[in-house]
Coordinates of C-alpha atoms in Angstrom, one line a residue:
Chain A
M1 CA 109.7 123.2 122.2
R2 CA 107.3 125.4 122.5
T3 CA 103.8 124.3 121.0
E4 CA 103.5 127.2 118.5
D5 CA 107.3 126.0 117.2
L6 CA 105.5 122.1 117.2
I7 CA 102.7 123.6 114.6
I8 CA 105.1 125.7 112.8
A9 CA 106.9 122.0 111.9
M10 CA 103.7 120.4 111.6
A11 CA 102.2 122.6 108.8
A12 CA 105.4 122.0 107.1
D13 CA 105.0 118.8 106.7
N14 CA 102.5 118.1 104.1
L15 CA 103.7 114.8 103.1
S16 CA 100.5 113.4 102.2
S17 CA 98.8 110.5 104.2
P18 CA 96.9 107.9 102.5
S19 CA 93.6 106.8 104.4
I20 CA 93.7 103.8 106.1
G21 CA 91.8 101.6 104.3
T22 CA 93.9 101.9 101.4
L23 CA 96.7 100.7 103.4
I24 CA 95.8 97.9 104.6
M25 CA 94.0 96.8 101.0
R26 CA 97.4 97.6 99.6
R27 CA 99.2 95.8 102.5
F28 CA 96.7 92.5 103.1
L29 CA 95.5 91.7 99.8
P30 CA 99.2 91.5 97.7
S31 CA 100.4 88.9 101.1
I32 CA 97.3 86.9 100.6
A33 CA 97.6 86.3 97.0
L34 CA 101.9 85.9 97.5
V35 CA 100.5 83.2 100.3
V36 CA 97.7 81.3 97.9
L37 CA 100.5 81.4 95.2
A38 CA 103.2 79.8 97.9
V39 CA 100.8 77.4 99.7
L40 CA 99.8 76.3 95.9
V41 CA 103.4 75.6 94.7
V42 CA 105.0 74.1 97.5
L43 CA 102.4 71.8 98.9
G44 CA 100.0 71.4 96.1
P45 CA 96.4 72.0 96.1
R46 CA 94.6 68.6 96.8
S47 CA 94.1 66.5 93.6
D48 CA 90.0 66.4 94.1
L49 CA 89.6 69.8 94.8
A50 CA 86.9 70.6 92.8
V51 CA 84.7 67.7 94.4
A52 CA 85.6 68.9 97.7
L53 CA 84.3 72.3 97.5
T54 CA 80.9 71.1 96.1
A55 CA 80.4 68.3 99.4
P56 CA 78.7 70.3 101.6
V57 CA 80.6 69.2 104.8
T58 CA 84.0 69.5 103.2
A59 CA 82.9 73.0 101.6
M60 CA 82.4 74.9 105.5
K61 CA 86.5 74.0 105.7
Y62 CA 86.5 76.9 103.4
L63 CA 83.4 78.4 104.1
L64 CA 83.6 79.1 107.7
P65 CA 87.1 80.2 107.7
L66 CA 86.3 82.8 105.0
A67 CA 83.1 84.2 106.5
L68 CA 85.4 84.4 109.7
A69 CA 88.4 86.3 107.9
L70 CA 85.7 88.4 106.5
F71 CA 83.6 90.0 109.7
A72 CA 87.0 90.0 111.5
G73 CA 88.6 92.0 108.6
M74 CA 85.9 94.9 108.7
A75 CA 86.1 94.6 112.2
V76 CA 90.0 95.5 112.2
F77 CA 88.8 98.1 109.6
C78 CA 86.7 99.6 111.9
R79 CA 89.0 99.7 114.8
A80 CA 91.7 101.6 112.9
R81 CA 89.8 104.6 113.9
P82 CA 89.6 106.4 116.8
E83 CA 86.7 107.0 117.1
Q84 CA 85.2 103.7 115.7
R85 CA 84.5 100.4 118.0
A86 CA 84.1 97.0 116.5
G87 CA 80.7 97.5 117.7
R88 CA 77.6 95.4 116.4
L89 CA 80.4 93.0 114.1
I90 CA 81.4 91.6 117.2
W91 CA 78.1 89.3 116.9
P92 CA 78.9 87.5 113.3
I93 CA 82.7 86.8 114.7
A94 CA 80.4 85.1 117.9
L95 CA 78.1 83.2 116.0
I96 CA 80.5 81.7 113.9
C97 CA 82.5 80.5 116.6
A98 CA 79.1 79.6 118.4
L99 CA 78.4 77.5 115.5
A100 CA 81.8 75.4 115.3
A101 CA 81.4 74.7 119.0
I102 CA 77.9 73.1 118.4
W103 CA 79.0 71.3 115.6
L104 CA 82.2 69.9 117.0
A105 CA 79.5 68.8 120.2
A106 CA 77.2 67.2 118.1
T107 CA 79.9 65.5 116.1
M108 CA 81.8 64.1 119.3
A109 CA 78.2 63.4 120.5
K110 CA 77.3 60.9 117.6
M111 CA 80.5 58.9 118.1
P112 CA 81.8 56.8 121.4
A113 CA 84.4 58.6 123.3
T114 CA 87.0 56.0 122.2
D115 CA 87.2 57.0 118.9
W116 CA 87.4 60.7 119.3
W117 CA 91.1 60.8 119.7
P118 CA 92.1 58.4 116.3
T119 CA 89.7 60.6 114.1
A120 CA 90.4 63.9 115.6
R121 CA 94.4 63.3 115.1
G122 CA 93.7 61.8 111.4
Q123 CA 96.9 61.9 109.4
S124 CA 98.4 65.4 109.6
W125 CA 97.2 67.3 113.0
R126 CA 100.4 68.3 113.6
F127 CA 101.7 69.5 110.4
C128 CA 98.2 71.3 109.8
L129 CA 98.9 73.0 113.2
I130 CA 102.3 74.1 112.1
A131 CA 101.0 75.1 108.6
I132 CA 98.5 77.8 109.3
P133 CA 100.4 79.9 111.4
L134 CA 103.3 79.8 109.3
I135 CA 100.9 80.6 106.6
A136 CA 99.3 83.3 108.5
L137 CA 102.7 85.1 109.5
I138 CA 103.0 87.4 106.0
P139 CA 99.4 88.5 106.0
L140 CA 99.4 89.2 110.1
A141 CA 103.2 91.1 109.4
G142 CA 101.3 93.3 106.3
L143 CA 98.1 93.9 108.6
I144 CA 100.0 94.8 111.7
A145 CA 102.3 97.1 109.6
A146 CA 99.4 99.1 107.6
L147 CA 97.4 99.1 111.3
R148 CA 100.2 100.8 112.4
K149 CA 99.4 103.8 110.2
G150 CA 95.6 104.0 112.1
A151 CA 95.0 104.7 115.3
S152 CA 93.3 101.9 117.2
T153 CA 92.5 103.1 120.7
A154 CA 92.7 99.2 121.6
P155 CA 95.6 98.4 120.6
M156 CA 95.8 94.6 122.2
R157 CA 92.3 93.7 120.6
S158 CA 93.2 95.1 117.4
G159 CA 95.8 93.4 117.0
A160 CA 93.8 89.9 118.1
L161 CA 91.2 91.1 115.5
A162 CA 94.3 91.3 112.9
G163 CA 95.4 87.8 114.1
L164 CA 92.1 86.1 114.0
T165 CA 92.1 87.7 110.1
A166 CA 95.3 86.4 108.7
G167 CA 95.0 83.0 110.9
A168 CA 91.1 82.3 109.7
A169 CA 92.7 83.2 105.7
A170 CA 95.3 80.6 106.5
A171 CA 93.0 78.3 107.9
A172 CA 90.8 78.4 104.3
I173 CA 94.0 78.9 102.4
Y174 CA 95.8 75.4 104.2
A175 CA 92.2 73.7 103.1
L176 CA 93.0 74.2 99.3
H177 CA 95.9 71.3 99.8
C178 CA 94.6 69.5 103.3
T179 CA 92.4 66.2 102.5
E180 CA 90.9 65.7 106.2
D181 CA 87.4 65.8 106.1
S182 CA 86.3 65.0 109.6
P183 CA 84.3 67.6 110.7
L184 CA 86.3 66.6 113.9
F185 CA 89.7 67.2 112.3
F186 CA 89.4 70.5 111.0
L187 CA 87.0 72.0 113.6
C188 CA 89.8 71.3 116.4
W189 CA 93.1 71.7 114.4
Y190 CA 92.1 74.7 112.4
G191 CA 90.3 76.3 115.4
L192 CA 93.2 75.9 117.3
G193 CA 95.5 77.2 114.6
I194 CA 93.6 80.0 114.0
L195 CA 93.7 80.7 118.0
V196 CA 97.5 80.6 118.0
V197 CA 97.6 83.4 115.5
T198 CA 95.0 85.5 117.0
V199 CA 97.4 85.5 120.7
I200 CA 100.0 86.0 118.6
G201 CA 97.9 89.1 116.6
A202 CA 97.3 90.2 120.4
L203 CA 100.8 90.2 121.4
A204 CA 101.8 91.8 118.2
G205 CA 99.4 94.8 118.9
R206 CA 100.1 95.3 122.4
R207 CA 103.8 95.8 121.3
W208 CA 103.6 97.3 117.5
L209 CA 100.2 99.6 117.9
R210 CA 100.7 101.6 120.5
W211 CA 101.0 105.3 119.1
Chain B
M1 CA 52.5 126.8 102.1
R2 CA 55.7 126.2 99.9
R3 CA 56.4 129.8 100.5
A4 CA 55.7 130.0 104.4
L5 CA 58.6 126.4 104.5
Q6 CA 61.0 128.7 102.5
K7 CA 60.2 131.6 105.1
K8 CA 61.1 129.4 108.1
Y9 CA 63.8 127.3 106.5
P10 CA 65.9 129.8 103.5
K11 CA 68.1 128.0 102.0
P12 CA 72.0 128.7 102.9
V13 CA 73.0 131.3 100.6
S14 CA 76.3 129.2 98.8
Y15 CA 73.8 126.6 98.6
R16 CA 74.9 125.7 94.8
R17 CA 78.0 126.0 95.2
V18 CA 78.6 124.1 98.1
G19 CA 76.7 121.3 96.8
A20 CA 78.5 121.2 93.9
N21 CA 81.6 119.6 96.1
R22 CA 80.6 117.1 98.7
Q23 CA 83.7 117.8 100.7
M24 CA 82.9 121.2 101.1
N25 CA 79.0 120.3 101.7
M26 CA 80.3 117.8 104.4
S27 CA 82.4 120.2 105.8
I28 CA 79.8 123.0 106.1
N29 CA 77.4 120.9 108.2
D30 CA 79.9 119.7 110.2
N31 CA 82.4 122.4 111.4
P32 CA 84.8 124.9 110.0
W33 CA 87.8 122.8 111.1
A34 CA 86.2 119.9 108.9
G35 CA 86.9 122.3 105.9
L36 CA 89.8 123.4 106.8
L37 CA 91.8 119.5 107.3
C38 CA 90.2 118.7 104.3
A39 CA 91.6 121.7 102.4
A40 CA 95.3 120.7 104.5
M41 CA 94.9 117.3 103.0
A42 CA 94.9 118.5 99.6
G43 CA 97.9 120.1 100.4
D44 CA 97.2 123.6 101.5
K45 CA 99.8 124.5 104.0
T46 CA 98.3 128.1 105.2
A47 CA 94.5 126.0 105.7
Y48 CA 96.5 123.2 108.0
A49 CA 98.4 125.8 110.0
R50 CA 95.2 127.9 110.7
F51 CA 93.5 124.3 111.7
L52 CA 96.1 123.6 114.1
H53 CA 95.9 127.0 115.8
E54 CA 92.2 126.9 115.9
V55 CA 92.2 123.5 117.5
A56 CA 94.9 123.8 120.0
P57 CA 93.6 126.1 122.1
V58 CA 90.6 123.5 122.5
I59 CA 92.8 120.8 122.8
R60 CA 94.8 122.7 125.8
G61 CA 91.4 123.3 127.5
I62 CA 90.4 119.8 127.8
V63 CA 93.8 118.8 128.9
R64 CA 93.8 121.5 131.6
A65 CA 90.1 120.4 132.9
K66 CA 90.8 117.2 132.8
G67 CA 94.5 117.1 133.9
A68 CA 94.2 118.9 137.1
G69 CA 96.7 117.9 139.1
I70 CA 99.2 117.5 136.2
D71 CA 101.8 120.9 136.4
T72 CA 101.5 123.1 133.8
S73 CA 104.4 122.1 131.6
E74 CA 103.4 118.6 131.6
Q75 CA 100.1 119.9 130.3
E76 CA 101.6 121.1 127.5
D77 CA 103.6 118.2 126.7
I78 CA 100.0 116.4 126.9
V79 CA 98.8 118.8 124.6
Q80 CA 101.7 118.2 122.1
N81 CA 101.5 114.5 122.1
I82 CA 97.6 115.1 121.2
L83 CA 98.5 117.9 118.2
L84 CA 101.5 115.1 117.1
A85 CA 99.1 112.4 117.2
I86 CA 96.2 114.6 115.4
H87 CA 98.9 115.3 112.5
L88 CA 100.1 111.7 112.0
K89 CA 96.8 109.7 112.2
R90 CA 94.9 112.4 110.1
G91 CA 94.6 109.8 107.2
T92 CA 92.2 107.6 109.4
W93 CA 90.1 110.7 109.6
R94 CA 87.3 109.8 106.9
Q95 CA 86.4 113.2 105.1
D96 CA 82.4 112.1 104.8
Q97 CA 82.5 111.8 108.7
P98 CA 82.3 113.9 111.4
L99 CA 85.6 115.5 112.7
R100 CA 84.8 116.2 116.1
P101 CA 84.3 113.1 117.6
W102 CA 87.5 111.9 116.0
L103 CA 89.5 114.6 117.3
Y104 CA 87.8 114.0 120.7
A105 CA 88.8 109.9 120.3
I106 CA 92.4 111.0 119.6
A107 CA 92.6 113.4 122.9
R108 CA 91.1 111.3 125.0
Y109 CA 93.2 108.2 123.8
K110 CA 96.4 110.5 124.7
I111 CA 94.7 111.9 127.9
V112 CA 94.2 108.6 129.1
D113 CA 97.7 107.3 128.3
A114 CA 99.1 110.0 130.6
F115 CA 97.4 109.3 133.3
R116 CA 98.5 105.8 133.1
A117 CA 102.3 106.9 132.6
R118 CA 101.6 108.6 135.9
G119 CA 99.8 105.5 137.6
R120 CA 96.3 106.8 138.2
R121 CA 93.4 105.6 136.8
V122 CA 91.2 107.8 135.0
H123 CA 87.5 107.4 133.9
L124 CA 86.8 109.5 131.4
P125 CA 83.7 109.8 129.0
I126 CA 83.8 111.1 125.7
E127 CA 80.8 113.6 126.5
D128 CA 82.8 115.3 128.8
V129 CA 85.0 116.4 126.7
Q130 CA 83.1 118.2 124.7
D131 CA 82.0 121.6 126.3
V132 CA 85.4 122.9 127.8
L133 CA 86.4 126.6 127.0
P134 CA 89.7 127.0 125.2
A135 CA 92.5 128.2 126.6
P136 CA 95.4 130.0 125.5
E137 CA 99.1 128.9 125.8
R138 CA 100.3 130.0 129.0
A139 CA 103.6 132.3 128.7
D140 CA 106.5 129.5 129.7
P141 CA 109.9 131.0 128.7
F142 CA 111.0 127.2 130.3
E143 CA 111.1 125.1 127.3
H144 CA 110.0 121.3 129.1
R145 CA 113.2 119.3 129.6
D146 CA 111.5 116.6 128.5
A147 CA 110.5 117.5 125.5
L148 CA 114.2 118.9 124.7
K149 CA 115.6 115.6 125.6
T150 CA 113.1 113.8 123.3
I151 CA 114.5 116.3 120.4
A152 CA 118.1 115.5 121.4
Q153 CA 117.2 112.0 120.9
L154 CA 116.8 112.4 117.3
D155 CA 119.7 111.4 115.1
P156 CA 121.8 115.2 114.7
R157 CA 120.4 115.2 110.9
S158 CA 116.6 114.9 111.9
A159 CA 117.2 117.3 115.0
E160 CA 118.6 120.0 112.4
I161 CA 115.8 119.5 110.1
L162 CA 113.2 120.1 113.1
R163 CA 115.0 122.9 114.7
R164 CA 115.1 124.3 111.0
A165 CA 111.5 124.1 110.5
A166 CA 110.0 124.7 113.7
L167 CA 112.4 127.5 115.0
Q168 CA 113.2 129.4 112.2
G169 CA 110.2 128.6 110.0
E170 CA 112.3 127.2 107.1
S171 CA 110.3 125.8 104.3
P172 CA 111.4 122.2 103.2
A173 CA 113.1 124.1 100.1
E174 CA 115.3 126.9 101.8
T175 CA 116.1 124.0 104.3
G176 CA 117.5 122.0 101.5
Q177 CA 119.2 124.7 99.7
C178 CA 121.4 125.2 103.7
L179 CA 122.1 121.2 103.9
N180 CA 122.6 120.4 99.9
M181 CA 119.5 118.0 100.2
S182 CA 116.4 118.2 97.4
E183 CA 113.1 119.3 99.4
G184 CA 111.9 116.1 98.3
A185 CA 113.9 114.4 100.6
V186 CA 114.1 117.4 103.6
R187 CA 110.1 117.0 103.4
V188 CA 110.2 113.1 104.1
A189 CA 113.1 113.5 106.4
L190 CA 110.9 116.1 108.3
H191 CA 107.9 113.5 108.1
R192 CA 110.0 111.2 109.4
A193 CA 111.5 113.2 112.5
L194 CA 107.7 114.4 113.6
T195 CA 106.8 110.6 113.3
R196 CA 109.8 109.6 115.1
L197 CA 109.6 112.4 118.1
A198 CA 105.7 111.1 118.9
A199 CA 107.1 107.6 118.8
L200 CA 110.1 108.8 121.5
R201 CA 107.5 110.8 123.7
T202 CA 105.1 107.8 123.4
R203 CA 107.5 105.3 125.2
E204 CA 108.5 108.1 127.4
S205 CA 104.8 107.9 128.8
I206 CA 104.5 104.5 128.8

């Protein structure tokens, strides 16, 4: 096929292509709504949700992952355009991770080493570790599907950021149900759950976000 | 003083008309291509064809400058991959942003990809691609075998619709009449064919 011919064919194809921002919103937000609904119906919210939200330490269970999801989501947005990089948006993400790490270290330093494992494992660490990636699956799929219309010049990084967004959002949603309020518990297992989803996202990106 | 300033920086002639429309305003600030692509995305087919015709030689110039050592027909393959990417990814261009950085970023990504597929590492600073001479398509009576192969890999219907649009220059309406399809169905099929073609060619080069 000559380039001339290709141009003629492309000019004939004027099917409108919605902007990538619209697409991400259209795929990601409904999937989040769906998953919130599913968690509330299947797992049920914790009975003392209103009280939990006002306790500073417990509120961090929601705020940290939500902030992470927000900044990672903005970075995904940026990266979907070929001429843009995540740039400065990486810093707030790094800052949140650093804060979490420092908090984890400080909590551990305050208690004897023999208490670490009993506190961290709580009642439901296995369930938590399965639930977060499971909740993240649908939003992640929606994000990756939308990003396929995007043009990230770093597919794997974009995938990882998408995973981080979906994973962090899933952690905040799971927190609606989870009653384990020890920082050691949620920093460990939420963090690990989010990390798992980030890795899945990176692999999905390598596989599906090339163009 | 004011008069002197006005003399030094005369207002653009079409100031008022341009100011009325933000998108046009942007395109004039940027370059004529942005105006053409804006019009194209609003559905103007002629503007789109002109845009692609004007962009192609510049893309070819970039590929030729960066891809020395790759033979001509393969270079043309890369040019076509870039044009396809521009076409399919045009939704990622924000109309209030300059067009050229977007265009060059796509070209760069595809060129780096092509080099990677050939087992060569390439360092391609983005500033480098901005000042190359446009190049015309070289007369190449032999269609490149790989390109043909990829069209043959499309399902027969897609290939037929693509050939009719590309080689015979048929409009979707005409194709629809010949193949007994609605015009809308032809449009969708043509879009899918181009998407599929781009995917096949990308996979081939990875």
